[in-house]
Each structure stands twice: as structure tokens, then as C-alpha cells.
Amino acid sequence: MASTFQAGAVLYAKNLALVKEFYEAVLSLNVEHAENDHVVLASTPFQLVILKVREHIASSIEIESPPRHRTEASIKLVFEVPSISAARAMTHLHGGELFPPEREWNFQGYRVCDGIDPEGNVFQFRQR
């Protein structure tokens, strides 16, 4: 049965398994549905759909190691986490990067910090 959610996002990934494992582990999201070309991760009230980039497009995408930051993207995913410090450790453990504490700042009652997932997609974690 599908969860009820209030907000969601769709993210394209070259390596579906890697990106799924990253967001599942770092954000403690549950796999709601999975097929060869997509996976649905969810928690109340959020749903993240990760779609595998089609092969003819994926073959032209190079993911560097460590991944190059995709700072020119027109969107940044934002997630509330209980602890930026704990999220930093989990992010690194699962192939991403959360910027160091000296790059954190305060915004609208949150402590915030940007990072990148294993494919270089920029995200932001916010801690109350």
C-alpha cells in the first residue's frame, strides 16, 4: 500500500542502486516500491522517487570519483535531519560529502549545511 505524503521529489540517477542506498541509509527512508528502472523511498510526509537515467543518456554522463559538485543545477533538495554532525558521518560512509562544520550557517531557525550525493547532486540538511 502506498504511503500518504505531503511533499516529494524525483531525482534522476546514473547508478540507481548507489543513489538509492545513499538516500535510504542517510535519511532512514523506507523502500516503498522498486523496479529495474526506479525506486520509491518514503517517510511520512515525504516521498523520493529515484529514476534510472536511460542508457543512451547515461553513457554520456561521467561520474568522477569523488563526484564533481553539480552546482549549476536549478534545484537543491532540502531535508530536515536530527543532527547535522551524525548526518555528516553517514553521508561520508555512503559515498557522499557533507561540507565541514565551518561551512554551516543559520537560516530561519535552522542550522544548515550543503553536501553532495554519490553522483554530485547538491542537497541541504537542516537541523532545528
Tab-separated table of C-alpha atoms in Angstrom:
chain	number	residue	atom	x	y	z
A	1	MET	CA	0.000	0.000	0.000
A	2	ALA	CA	1.338	3.410	-0.950
A	3	SER	CA	2.120	5.893	1.795
A	4	THR	CA	0.392	9.225	2.141
A	5	PHE	CA	2.823	12.041	1.560
A	6	GLN	CA	2.643	15.814	1.523
A	7	ALA	CA	5.766	16.582	-0.500
A	8	GLY	CA	8.093	14.713	-2.771
A	9	ALA	CA	10.825	14.914	-5.328
A	10	VAL	CA	12.021	12.999	-8.368
A	11	LEU	CA	15.751	12.530	-8.841
A	12	TYR	CA	17.481	11.001	-11.851
A	13	ALA	CA	20.470	8.722	-11.245
A	14	LYS	CA	23.006	7.008	-13.446
A	15	ASN	CA	23.667	4.382	-10.770
A	16	LEU	CA	20.206	3.673	-9.354
A	17	ALA	CA	21.414	1.199	-6.700
A	18	LEU	CA	24.107	3.540	-5.354
A	19	VAL	CA	21.877	6.602	-5.125
A	20	LYS	CA	19.025	4.556	-3.610
A	21	GLU	CA	21.346	3.129	-0.948
A	22	PHE	CA	22.670	6.619	-0.142
A	23	TYR	CA	19.287	8.276	0.482
A	24	GLU	CA	17.813	5.182	2.124
A	25	ALA	CA	20.677	4.981	4.638
A	26	VAL	CA	21.449	8.647	5.256
A	27	LEU	CA	17.811	9.749	5.634
A	28	SER	CA	16.388	6.484	7.027
A	29	LEU	CA	13.860	6.323	4.190
A	30	ASN	CA	11.940	3.115	3.557
A	31	VAL	CA	11.776	1.375	0.188
A	32	GLU	CA	8.134	1.593	-0.760
A	33	HIS	CA	8.467	0.164	-4.267
A	34	ALA	CA	11.332	-0.871	-6.528
A	35	GLU	CA	11.726	-1.977	-10.132
A	36	ASN	CA	14.658	-2.112	-12.561
A	37	ASP	CA	14.233	1.495	-13.634
A	38	HIS	CA	13.067	3.235	-10.460
A	39	VAL	CA	12.709	3.071	-6.710
A	40	VAL	CA	10.327	4.878	-4.382
A	41	LEU	CA	11.705	5.822	-0.963
A	42	ALA	CA	9.365	7.257	1.621
A	43	SER	CA	8.787	8.510	5.112
A	44	THR	CA	5.894	10.491	6.433
A	45	PRO	CA	5.356	13.050	4.937
A	46	PHE	CA	7.980	12.791	2.131
A	47	GLN	CA	8.463	10.594	-0.927
A	48	LEU	CA	11.611	10.446	-3.070
A	49	VAL	CA	11.363	8.747	-6.450
A	50	ILE	CA	14.712	7.867	-8.000
A	51	LEU	CA	14.594	7.146	-11.724
A	52	LYS	CA	17.398	5.438	-13.598
A	53	VAL	CA	18.741	7.595	-16.411
A	54	ARG	CA	18.101	5.905	-19.759
A	55	GLU	CA	21.148	4.099	-21.111
A	56	HIS	CA	21.575	6.236	-24.237
A	57	ILE	CA	21.820	9.292	-21.963
A	58	ALA	CA	23.723	7.592	-19.130
A	59	SER	CA	26.526	6.594	-21.482
A	60	SER	CA	27.341	10.282	-21.978
A	61	ILE	CA	27.414	11.057	-18.240
A	62	GLU	CA	30.719	10.672	-16.425
A	63	ILE	CA	30.603	10.418	-12.636
A	64	GLU	CA	34.013	11.318	-11.254
A	65	SER	CA	35.461	9.945	-8.024
A	66	PRO	CA	34.988	11.885	-5.862
A	67	PRO	CA	31.928	13.212	-7.672
A	68	ARG	CA	32.052	16.696	-9.152
A	69	HIS	CA	29.589	19.058	-7.470
A	70	ARG	CA	26.689	19.865	-9.797
A	71	THR	CA	26.413	23.440	-8.603
A	72	GLU	CA	24.767	24.634	-11.820
A	73	ALA	CA	21.583	22.617	-11.144
A	74	SER	CA	18.374	24.599	-10.925
A	75	ILE	CA	17.126	22.804	-7.793
A	76	LYS	CA	18.511	21.690	-4.436
A	77	LEU	CA	16.794	19.051	-2.309
A	78	VAL	CA	16.403	20.039	1.360
A	79	PHE	CA	15.935	17.546	4.199
A	80	GLU	CA	15.488	18.061	7.928
A	81	VAL	CA	17.776	15.824	9.973
A	82	PRO	CA	18.020	15.359	13.753
A	83	SER	CA	21.777	16.023	13.735
A	84	ILE	CA	23.976	17.532	11.039
A	85	SER	CA	27.016	16.014	12.722
A	86	ALA	CA	25.541	12.481	12.592
A	87	ALA	CA	24.350	13.076	9.016
A	88	ARG	CA	27.887	14.152	8.048
A	89	ALA	CA	29.284	10.783	9.194
A	90	MET	CA	26.529	8.806	7.425
A	91	THR	CA	26.920	10.860	4.248
A	92	HIS	CA	30.637	10.112	4.071
A	93	LEU	CA	30.103	6.425	4.873
A	94	HIS	CA	27.673	6.093	1.930
A	95	GLY	CA	29.682	7.845	-0.780
A	96	GLY	CA	28.590	11.449	-0.426
A	97	GLU	CA	30.031	14.534	1.178
A	98	LEU	CA	28.561	16.979	3.677
A	99	PHE	CA	30.623	20.140	3.855
A	100	PRO	CA	32.660	20.717	7.051
A	101	PRO	CA	31.222	22.457	10.152
A	102	GLU	CA	32.876	25.766	9.253
A	103	ARG	CA	30.621	25.915	6.160
A	104	GLU	CA	27.397	25.560	8.211
A	105	TRP	CA	25.188	28.599	8.747
A	106	ASN	CA	21.916	29.602	10.416
A	107	PHE	CA	18.762	30.164	8.394
A	108	GLN	CA	15.204	30.710	9.680
A	109	GLY	CA	15.732	28.893	12.977
A	110	TYR	CA	17.744	26.030	11.470
A	111	ARG	CA	21.401	25.131	11.372
A	112	VAL	CA	22.043	24.234	7.707
A	113	CYS	CA	24.774	22.656	5.635
A	114	ASP	CA	25.068	21.690	1.965
A	115	GLY	CA	26.529	18.499	0.594
A	116	ILE	CA	26.555	16.206	-2.418
A	117	ASP	CA	25.288	12.691	-3.015
A	118	PRO	CA	27.421	9.991	-4.718
A	119	GLU	CA	26.607	11.415	-8.167
A	120	GLY	CA	27.344	15.047	-7.260
A	121	ASN	CA	23.750	16.224	-6.794
A	122	VAL	CA	23.708	19.087	-4.287
A	123	PHE	CA	21.413	18.785	-1.261
A	124	GLN	CA	20.972	20.621	2.029
A	125	PHE	CA	20.466	19.246	5.523
A	126	ARG	CA	18.702	21.360	8.138
A	127	GLN	CA	18.766	20.790	11.902
A	128	ARG	CA	16.380	22.587	14.244
